[in-house]
Amino acid sequence: MDGPGEESKVGFSGEPSIGNCKEYQMEDKRKTHEDSSNDVALTVSDVEHTTPGRGSLRIHRGESEYSIQSLHLQSDDMAEEIEQDYESHLQEFKEKKLKGYQLSGKLEGKHWWTLLLAYQAMGVVYAGIGTCPLYVFSSFTLNEPTEEDYLSIFSIVFWTFTSISLIKYCFIILKLDDQGEGGTFALYSVLCKHVNISRYGRTPKKTTILQTKKGSVQDRTIHFMERNNTIQIFLFALTMMGACMVIGDGIITPAISVLSAVDGLRNASSALNQSSIVIITSVLLIALFLLQRFGTRRVGFLFSPIVVTWFVTTAAIGVYNVIVHNPTIFKALSPHYIVRFFMRRGTEGWRALAGTVLCITSSEAIYADLGHFTRLSMQVGFISLAYPSNILTYAGQAAYLTKHLDNENVFYNFIPKPVYWPMFAVATLAAIVASQCLISACFSLVKQSVALDLFPKVRLIHTSENHEGQIYSPEVNYFLMTLCVLVVLGLRSVDNLGHAYGVAVIMVMFITTCFATIAMVTVWNVWLPWAVLFFVVYASVEGVYISAVMSKIPQGGWLPFLVAVFIGLIMYTWVYGREKHHAYEKENRVREQDLQTLLNASVKRVPGVCIFYCDFDDEIPPLMRHYLRNIRSFHKVVVFTTVTYCKVPKVPHSERFKFSNFDGYPGLFRCTALYGYAEERSLRWRTFFEGLVDNLKLQMQFAIFESSRRSSDGLPASRASSEDVDTREEQAGTSAQNDQYLGPLQDMESLQRAITERPVLVIGRTRLITTTSGLGNWLRKSFLDIIYRFLYSNSTSVAASLKLSIPPANLMEISMLYEV
């Protein structure tokens, strides 16, 4: 984090920093000064003051202005303006850089960057898809299988993998990103920005006005969704369910991938039993999760060579088996083999789908991990290597099975003996890497849910300044590691894990299909028959798979539902508690007109600076009323402070703090502190306080300068002498009616005196309690008084970070009960 007086640059190395953004909208249009681009210093006697240890203050003319109007800061608007300004500067820089490349005859830099990201994606995203051949053909059972059965299974696998992984996810779903982010919450966020269906948390409100033709399908669909509360609740519940299933998938994927690879040891040594395999798997999983702290970029570079080697070698072995065992295997690509399979096998063939569905496991990671990379890099990596390699591997396994009808442990049996041990080593490493795709997806999903206030705040570490989506969360990482190891110890076998895995995968895909269809109609406004065709095709295929995997619930399919219920309980409790929390604070907030009454009630103004931390930038929480009524004192300078994060790497020090004052109330300010995603979230009190005070001084200097300029131009200005200020301050504690606002000069004098005293950080500790009786009250108490209280007290909020770094003597915590 930037220290006071330091200037930060934004963006990549060599890129321009963003310009200052306008933080206030003035009621009157200010006259632009001719020398506004130059630094100006005033040496007026009533303007220049002495700061202890810092010397005299000098006024620097800049774009930032201190408003002496009564204004409400909107942190979301400011953050959006900074983000837009950053993006425009960044785009200009890239265009100039690209033009320079073209003029000098060099290759376009964007292509190299895309290839680099595609290479990293190999080790983060596509290892999960690549290791599916470890268990797909071993996961279904048929009585006395024939050669034609395996041809049919290969046909099912080919068309399932092609239609869902390649066409649906790689070419369609990737286009439904939310500012580069993917996943279930991204889909919901895209809908909320175009259709007014936002109901909970900080889900984005409708920001895009769609040009719809009155009476069209798009227009009628949008109006129906906006008027129907049941549909809105259902969509939100579906979103939460999909998110919970992805996290469940993130627990099962590492378990089944590593266990499937290590299981190959039993072929080579009869001395190893199942317990030994489980222990080895658990150790490897723990090592994998401990590597996550190095970040997506380093993990990608470390793992990508392994995955590329895996794709090349498995494809080569697949081609070898096709040539040796069945060169005509690709005739099975004809869909008539699928029809004949179900006609011949009936119910048994339907149940076999619970195993073939595993060929598309981790395909949802293509979309969920989008924030870590770019759309083009994901498409390049999948089409160029992941897709053809998997098809050739499946073809080789099918060719082998047509001559060897036993499908137990197919992968290790179809490997030629001379390369068995090298392939075992590569398979084990690739399986460990395969766990990475859903782990990264869980990090992204938790990040999105925290940003939408739908999940308790956890620590998020951005591991790259060049890519916002590359993050790491220690709490989420260790949570996944613990559950993953418990799953391996509990289910123990690949078959049981496979049953559990299929349920999570196909449920997430079906939910994605539903949201994508709605987005096609409402956002893209595609021709209705195309949207219907998309839904019918994919909902039918995925619906059949869902019915097949549901039959496996007793054999382990219950696990994803158990995980989803657990995660869903956390998310629902947090959403419910935050809604009640927000509703109480909004209804009981201290309005500016209420301040006069509170300050008149024998409240004494005491020396010093008080930083009153608030969750919301445009409200004074009811804690303030509670504080004044019980403490009966008020600091000379009080700053109601909120922290907001922007989608830029770093916010310049000059743009860090945005202020407004309360009209008619001297010494009262509202501040919003802006931070970029690549900046350390664990705030340090000393740096935070000094930066806030320095910026507040600078804003006051601008106001004094503006006041002096107005006075010199014949405009009315609020001025006061030092004696007037002293008199006003002596009378402020006994008579609030005489406490009239004298302008920025008085604020500067008050601040100068206040900073000589010990500063205080005031943080509220609130607790929700229920006041109703009956069974409903018991349930509310369980959610609010027990679960929500635990989540709220253990969330890693900004206030918690400041509490850890502030000296105890400077901290004051206020407790208050919110009756809901």
GROMACS .gro file of C-alpha atoms in nm, residues 283-614:
model
  332
  283VAL     CA    1  -0.023  -3.686   0.090
  284LEU     CA    2  -0.013  -3.579  -0.275
  285LEU     CA    3  -0.334  -3.377  -0.235
  286ILE     CA    4  -0.196  -3.190   0.065
  287ALA     CA    5   0.119  -3.104  -0.134
  288LEU     CA    6  -0.096  -2.978  -0.422
  289PHE     CA    7  -0.297  -2.743  -0.204
  290LEU     CA    8   0.016  -2.609  -0.038
  291LEU     CA    9   0.142  -2.501  -0.384
  292GLN     CA   10  -0.160  -2.279  -0.445
  293ARG     CA   11  -0.012  -1.985  -0.256
  294PHE     CA   12   0.239  -1.925  -0.536
  295GLY     CA   13  -0.043  -1.801  -0.763
  296THR     CA   14  -0.194  -1.893  -1.098
  297ARG     CA   15   0.095  -1.765  -1.311
  298ARG     CA   16   0.368  -1.957  -1.128
  299VAL     CA   17   0.153  -2.267  -1.088
  300GLY     CA   18   0.064  -2.246  -1.458
  301PHE     CA   19   0.427  -2.227  -1.567
  302LEU     CA   20   0.518  -2.509  -1.328
  303PHE     CA   21   0.235  -2.740  -1.434
  304SER     CA   22   0.196  -2.658  -1.803
  305PRO     CA   23   0.497  -2.863  -1.923
  306ILE     CA   24   0.352  -3.165  -1.744
  307VAL     CA   25   0.010  -3.123  -1.905
  308VAL     CA   26   0.151  -3.061  -2.253
  309THR     CA   27   0.361  -3.375  -2.215
  310TRP     CA   28   0.050  -3.562  -2.102
  311PHE     CA   29  -0.155  -3.448  -2.401
  312VAL     CA   30   0.119  -3.538  -2.651
  313THR     CA   31   0.202  -3.879  -2.505
  314THR     CA   32  -0.157  -3.996  -2.449
  315ALA     CA   33  -0.249  -3.890  -2.803
  316ALA     CA   34   0.051  -4.081  -2.938
  317ILE     CA   35  -0.042  -4.393  -2.739
  318GLY     CA   36  -0.399  -4.356  -2.860
  319VAL     CA   37  -0.285  -4.347  -3.223
  320TYR     CA   38  -0.063  -4.651  -3.156
  321ASN     CA   39  -0.358  -4.852  -3.020
  322VAL     CA   40  -0.580  -4.750  -3.311
  323ILE     CA   41  -0.319  -4.871  -3.561
  324VAL     CA   42  -0.243  -5.195  -3.373
  325HIS     CA   43  -0.590  -5.301  -3.256
  326ASN     CA   44  -0.863  -5.143  -3.472
  327PRO     CA   45  -0.779  -4.897  -3.752
  328THR     CA   46  -1.153  -4.871  -3.838
  329ILE     CA   47  -1.249  -4.736  -3.495
  330PHE     CA   48  -1.352  -4.396  -3.633
  331LYS     CA   49  -1.649  -4.552  -3.810
  332ALA     CA   50  -1.809  -4.533  -3.465
  333LEU     CA   51  -1.848  -4.158  -3.511
  334SER     CA   52  -2.169  -4.236  -3.696
  335PRO     CA   53  -2.459  -4.154  -3.457
  336HIS     CA   54  -2.646  -4.470  -3.559
  337TYR     CA   55  -2.421  -4.664  -3.320
  338ILE     CA   56  -2.574  -4.466  -3.032
  339VAL     CA   57  -2.929  -4.551  -3.142
  340ARG     CA   58  -2.850  -4.919  -3.180
  341PHE     CA   59  -2.680  -4.925  -2.839
  342PHE     CA   60  -2.992  -4.807  -2.655
  343MET     CA   61  -3.217  -5.029  -2.862
  344ARG     CA   62  -2.998  -5.326  -2.773
  345ARG     CA   63  -2.914  -5.249  -2.409
  346GLY     CA   64  -3.221  -5.052  -2.296
  347THR     CA   65  -3.215  -4.969  -1.924
  348GLU     CA   66  -2.863  -5.105  -1.884
  349GLY     CA   67  -2.740  -4.866  -2.153
  350TRP     CA   68  -2.915  -4.577  -1.979
  351ARG     CA   69  -2.738  -4.660  -1.654
  352ALA     CA   70  -2.404  -4.673  -1.837
  353LEU     CA   71  -2.445  -4.301  -1.908
  354ALA     CA   72  -2.355  -4.234  -1.544
  355GLY     CA   73  -2.002  -4.338  -1.641
  356THR     CA   74  -1.975  -4.180  -1.986
  357VAL     CA   75  -2.077  -3.841  -1.843
  358LEU     CA   76  -1.732  -3.826  -1.683
  359CYS     CA   77  -1.582  -3.744  -2.025
  360ILE     CA   78  -1.705  -3.385  -1.982
  361THR     CA   79  -1.598  -3.340  -1.623
  362SER     CA   80  -1.404  -3.018  -1.566
  363SER     CA   81  -1.558  -2.867  -1.882
  364GLU     CA   82  -1.734  -2.615  -1.659
  365ALA     CA   83  -1.387  -2.498  -1.556
  366ILE     CA   84  -1.341  -2.357  -1.908
  367TYR     CA   85  -1.600  -2.096  -1.814
  368ALA     CA   86  -1.541  -2.073  -1.440
  369ASP     CA   87  -1.166  -2.007  -1.486
  370LEU     CA   88  -1.220  -1.741  -1.752
  371GLY     CA   89  -1.122  -1.463  -1.510
  372HIS     CA   90  -0.772  -1.608  -1.481
  373PHE     CA   91  -0.710  -1.582  -1.857
  374THR     CA   92  -0.885  -1.446  -2.170
  375ARG     CA   93  -1.153  -1.589  -2.395
  376LEU     CA   94  -0.925  -1.621  -2.697
  377SER     CA   95  -0.645  -1.791  -2.501
  378MET     CA   96  -0.892  -2.044  -2.359
  379GLN     CA   97  -1.025  -2.122  -2.706
  380VAL     CA   98  -0.678  -2.153  -2.858
  381GLY     CA   99  -0.560  -2.391  -2.586
  382PHE     CA  100  -0.866  -2.616  -2.608
  383ILE     CA  101  -0.894  -2.639  -2.987
  384SER     CA  102  -0.522  -2.678  -3.058
  385LEU     CA  103  -0.428  -2.942  -2.801
  386ALA     CA  104  -0.683  -3.047  -2.537
  387TYR     CA  105  -0.967  -3.147  -2.772
  388PRO     CA  106  -0.773  -3.348  -3.036
  389SER     CA  107  -0.562  -3.520  -2.771
  390ASN     CA  108  -0.865  -3.641  -2.577
  391ILE     CA  109  -1.042  -3.766  -2.890
  392LEU     CA  110  -0.735  -3.966  -3.000
  393THR     CA  111  -0.692  -4.109  -2.649
  394TYR     CA  112  -1.056  -4.218  -2.629
  395ALA     CA  113  -1.026  -4.368  -2.978
  396GLY     CA  114  -0.718  -4.566  -2.871
  397GLN     CA  115  -0.891  -4.695  -2.558
  398ALA     CA  116  -1.200  -4.796  -2.756
  399ALA     CA  117  -0.980  -4.972  -3.013
  400TYR     CA  118  -0.805  -5.161  -2.735
  401LEU     CA  119  -1.138  -5.263  -2.574
  402THR     CA  120  -1.277  -5.399  -2.898
  403LYS     CA  121  -1.004  -5.666  -2.877
  404HIS     CA  122  -0.987  -5.689  -2.495
  405LEU     CA  123  -1.346  -5.679  -2.365
  406ASP     CA  124  -1.258  -5.632  -1.996
  407ASN     CA  125  -1.277  -5.260  -1.913
  408GLU     CA  126  -1.124  -5.278  -1.565
  409ASN     CA  127  -0.837  -5.030  -1.526
  410VAL     CA  128  -0.843  -4.961  -1.901
  411PHE     CA  129  -0.599  -4.672  -1.906
  412TYR     CA  130  -0.300  -4.857  -1.763
  413ASN     CA  131  -0.378  -5.173  -1.959
  414PHE     CA  132  -0.376  -4.996  -2.297
  415ILE     CA  133  -0.031  -4.845  -2.233
  416PRO     CA  134   0.248  -5.043  -2.409
  417LYS     CA  135   0.470  -5.222  -2.155
  418PRO     CA  136   0.799  -5.046  -2.254
  419VAL     CA  137   0.657  -4.704  -2.161
  420TYR     CA  138   0.444  -4.811  -1.864
  421TRP     CA  139   0.651  -4.655  -1.586
  422PRO     CA  140   0.726  -4.328  -1.766
  423MET     CA  141   0.353  -4.295  -1.843
  424PHE     CA  142   0.267  -4.381  -1.484
  425ALA     CA  143   0.489  -4.094  -1.366
  426VAL     CA  144   0.338  -3.854  -1.619
  427ALA     CA  145  -0.017  -3.971  -1.533
  428THR     CA  146   0.038  -3.919  -1.161
  429LEU     CA  147   0.179  -3.570  -1.214
  430ALA     CA  148  -0.097  -3.482  -1.461
  431ALA     CA  149  -0.364  -3.604  -1.220
  432ILE     CA  150  -0.221  -3.385  -0.947
  433VAL     CA  151  -0.222  -3.092  -1.187
  434ALA     CA  152  -0.578  -3.176  -1.297
  435SER     CA  153  -0.701  -3.079  -0.955
  436GLN     CA  154  -0.588  -2.723  -1.026
  437CYS     CA  155  -0.872  -2.633  -1.263
  438LEU     CA  156  -1.156  -2.657  -1.012
  439ILE     CA  157  -0.946  -2.518  -0.728
  440SER     CA  158  -0.884  -2.201  -0.932
  441ALA     CA  159  -1.253  -2.197  -1.029
  442CYS     CA  160  -1.350  -2.207  -0.661
  443PHE     CA  161  -1.120  -1.913  -0.589
  444SER     CA  162  -1.288  -1.712  -0.867
  445LEU     CA  163  -1.636  -1.810  -0.755
  446VAL     CA  164  -1.573  -1.714  -0.394
  447LYS     CA  165  -1.422  -1.384  -0.509
  448GLN     CA  166  -1.735  -1.304  -0.710
  449SER     CA  167  -1.969  -1.402  -0.428
  450VAL     CA  168  -1.776  -1.189  -0.178
  451ALA     CA  169  -1.789  -0.891  -0.417
  452LEU     CA  170  -2.168  -0.938  -0.442
  453ASP     CA  171  -2.192  -0.969  -0.061
  454LEU     CA  172  -2.333  -1.320  -0.096
  455PHE     CA  173  -2.057  -1.492   0.100
  456PRO     CA  174  -1.863  -1.405   0.418
  457LYS     CA  175  -1.556  -1.196   0.350
  458VAL     CA  176  -1.241  -1.404   0.319
  459ARG     CA  177  -0.888  -1.298   0.247
  460LEU     CA  178  -0.824  -1.264  -0.127
  461ILE     CA  179  -0.465  -1.228  -0.248
  462HIS     CA  180  -0.420  -1.109  -0.607
  463THR     CA  181  -0.116  -1.290  -0.739
  464SER     CA  182  -0.081  -1.084  -1.057
  465GLU     CA  183  -0.087  -0.712  -1.130
  466ASN     CA  184  -0.153  -0.783  -1.498
  467HIS     CA  185  -0.461  -0.998  -1.455
  468GLU     CA  186  -0.725  -0.920  -1.195
  469GLY     CA  187  -0.877  -1.269  -1.198
  470GLN     CA  188  -0.562  -1.448  -1.077
  471ILE     CA  189  -0.626  -1.478  -0.706
  472TYR     CA  190  -0.561  -1.701  -0.408
  473SER     CA  191  -0.761  -1.737  -0.087
  474PRO     CA  192  -0.590  -1.912   0.206
  475GLU     CA  193  -0.916  -1.984   0.389
  476VAL     CA  194  -1.085  -2.134   0.082
  477ASN     CA  195  -0.771  -2.331  -0.006
  478TYR     CA  196  -0.743  -2.500   0.333
  479PHE     CA  197  -1.117  -2.558   0.348
  480LEU     CA  198  -1.105  -2.741   0.014
  481MET     CA  199  -0.795  -2.935   0.118
  482THR     CA  200  -0.956  -3.059   0.438
  483LEU     CA  201  -1.278  -3.172   0.271
  484CYS     CA  202  -1.090  -3.326  -0.023
  485VAL     CA  203  -0.876  -3.543   0.203
  486LEU     CA  204  -1.183  -3.644   0.407
  487VAL     CA  205  -1.362  -3.746   0.087
  488VAL     CA  206  -1.070  -3.969  -0.017
  489LEU     CA  207  -1.055  -4.127   0.329
  490GLY     CA  208  -1.430  -4.177   0.332
  491LEU     CA  209  -1.519  -4.304  -0.017
  492ARG     CA  210  -1.178  -4.466  -0.086
  493SER     CA  211  -1.259  -4.608  -0.433
  494VAL     CA  212  -1.259  -4.451  -0.779
  495ASP     CA  213  -1.601  -4.602  -0.854
  496ASN     CA  214  -1.771  -4.430  -0.558
  497LEU     CA  215  -1.600  -4.101  -0.636
  498GLY     CA  216  -1.707  -4.133  -1.001
  499HIS     CA  217  -2.071  -4.166  -0.898
  500ALA     CA  218  -2.043  -3.855  -0.684
  501TYR     CA  219  -1.849  -3.665  -0.951
  502GLY     CA  220  -2.106  -3.707  -1.228
  503VAL     CA  221  -2.389  -3.558  -1.022
  504ALA     CA  222  -2.204  -3.233  -0.951
  505VAL     CA  223  -2.083  -3.190  -1.309
  506ILE     CA  224  -2.409  -3.238  -1.493
  507MET     CA  225  -2.615  -3.028  -1.249
  508VAL     CA  226  -2.385  -2.729  -1.302
  509MET     CA  227  -2.406  -2.775  -1.679
  510PHE     CA  228  -2.786  -2.789  -1.677
  511ILE     CA  229  -2.806  -2.467  -1.471
  512THR     CA  230  -2.564  -2.301  -1.715
  513THR     CA  231  -2.786  -2.406  -2.007
  514CYS     CA  232  -3.092  -2.245  -1.843
  515PHE     CA  233  -2.915  -1.915  -1.778
  516ALA     CA  234  -2.754  -1.909  -2.122
  517THR     CA  235  -3.093  -1.955  -2.289
  518ILE     CA  236  -3.240  -1.665  -2.091
  519ALA     CA  237  -2.939  -1.449  -2.180
  520MET     CA  238  -2.978  -1.534  -2.550
  521VAL     CA  239  -3.335  -1.403  -2.547
  522THR     CA  240  -3.296  -1.102  -2.317
  523VAL     CA  241  -2.937  -0.984  -2.377
  524TRP     CA  242  -2.835  -1.109  -2.723
  525ASN     CA  243  -3.188  -1.095  -2.870
  526VAL     CA  244  -3.119  -1.394  -3.093
  527TRP     CA  245  -3.387  -1.532  -3.320
  528LEU     CA  246  -3.624  -1.726  -3.093
  529PRO     CA  247  -3.601  -2.060  -3.281
  530TRP     CA  248  -3.222  -2.060  -3.232
  531ALA     CA  249  -3.260  -2.007  -2.856
  532VAL     CA  250  -3.526  -2.278  -2.839
  533LEU     CA  251  -3.306  -2.515  -3.039
  534PHE     CA  252  -3.012  -2.451  -2.804
  535PHE     CA  253  -3.224  -2.519  -2.497
  536VAL     CA  254  -3.400  -2.826  -2.636
  537VAL     CA  255  -3.077  -2.991  -2.753
  538TYR     CA  256  -2.866  -2.931  -2.445
  539ALA     CA  257  -3.144  -2.957  -2.185
  540SER     CA  258  -3.246  -3.292  -2.338
  541VAL     CA  259  -2.894  -3.433  -2.339
  542GLU     CA  260  -2.812  -3.306  -1.992
  543GLY     CA  261  -3.153  -3.407  -1.861
  544VAL     CA  262  -3.093  -3.767  -1.971
  545TYR     CA  263  -2.754  -3.764  -1.804
  546ILE     CA  264  -2.907  -3.622  -1.483
  547SER     CA  265  -3.162  -3.902  -1.473
  548ALA     CA  266  -2.881  -4.156  -1.517
  549VAL     CA  267  -2.652  -4.017  -1.245
  550MET     CA  268  -2.941  -3.986  -1.000
  551SER     CA  269  -2.955  -4.364  -0.993
  552LYS     CA  270  -2.607  -4.359  -0.841
  553ILE     CA  271  -2.698  -4.151  -0.535
  554PRO     CA  272  -2.688  -4.448  -0.293
  555GLN     CA  273  -2.337  -4.540  -0.419
  556GLY     CA  274  -2.184  -4.198  -0.348
  557GLY     CA  275  -2.392  -3.955  -0.551
  558TRP     CA  276  -2.522  -3.807  -0.226
  559LEU     CA  277  -2.189  -3.634  -0.158
  560PRO     CA  278  -2.232  -3.331  -0.391
  561PHE     CA  279  -2.575  -3.266  -0.244
  562LEU     CA  280  -2.435  -3.280   0.108
  563VAL     CA  281  -2.160  -3.033   0.015
  564ALA     CA  282  -2.412  -2.811  -0.168
  565VAL     CA  283  -2.641  -2.807   0.137
  566PHE     CA  284  -2.349  -2.713   0.363
  567ILE     CA  285  -2.220  -2.433   0.139
  568GLY     CA  286  -2.577  -2.322   0.062
  569LEU     CA  287  -2.651  -2.294   0.434
  570ILE     CA  288  -2.352  -2.064   0.477
  571MET     CA  289  -2.451  -1.849   0.177
  572TYR     CA  290  -2.822  -1.834   0.267
  573THR     CA  291  -2.749  -1.741   0.628
  574TRP     CA  292  -2.507  -1.470   0.518
  575VAL     CA  293  -2.751  -1.326   0.262
  576TYR     CA  294  -3.042  -1.338   0.509
  577GLY     CA  295  -2.839  -1.184   0.790
  578ARG     CA  296  -2.695  -0.909   0.569
  579GLU     CA  297  -3.040  -0.822   0.437
  580LYS     CA  298  -3.171  -0.783   0.791
  581HIS     CA  299  -2.858  -0.594   0.887
  582HIS     CA  300  -2.886  -0.353   0.594
  583ALA     CA  301  -3.260  -0.304   0.643
  584TYR     CA  302  -3.214  -0.209   1.008
  585GLU     CA  303  -2.932   0.035   0.936
  586LYS     CA  304  -3.123   0.195   0.651
  587GLU     CA  305  -3.437   0.238   0.859
  588ASN     CA  306  -3.253   0.370   1.166
  589ARG     CA  307  -2.968   0.560   0.999
  590VAL     CA  308  -2.874   0.904   1.125
  591ARG     CA  309  -2.984   1.161   0.870
  592GLU     CA  310  -2.801   1.489   0.842
  593GLN     CA  311  -3.102   1.678   0.972
  594ASP     CA  312  -3.089   1.457   1.282
  595LEU     CA  313  -2.734   1.561   1.361
  596GLN     CA  314  -2.844   1.900   1.492
  597THR     CA  315  -3.075   1.739   1.747
  598LEU     CA  316  -2.808   1.495   1.858
  599LEU     CA  317  -2.537   1.760   1.886
  600ASN     CA  318  -2.767   1.993   2.082
  601ALA     CA  319  -2.829   1.727   2.347
  602SER     CA  320  -2.546   1.845   2.577
  603VAL     CA  321  -2.279   1.687   2.358
  604LYS     CA  322  -1.933   1.822   2.427
  605ARG     CA  323  -1.677   1.861   2.146
  606VAL     CA  324  -1.344   1.723   2.266
  607PRO     CA  325  -1.000   1.764   2.100
  608GLY     CA  326  -0.872   1.502   1.860
  609VAL     CA  327  -0.948   1.313   1.540
  610CYS     CA  328  -1.199   1.031   1.528
  611ILE     CA  329  -1.214   0.787   1.232
  612PHE     CA  330  -1.563   0.641   1.247
  613TYR     CA  331  -1.563   0.333   1.021
  614CYS     CA  332  -1.885   0.271   0.823
   0.00000   0.00000   0.00000
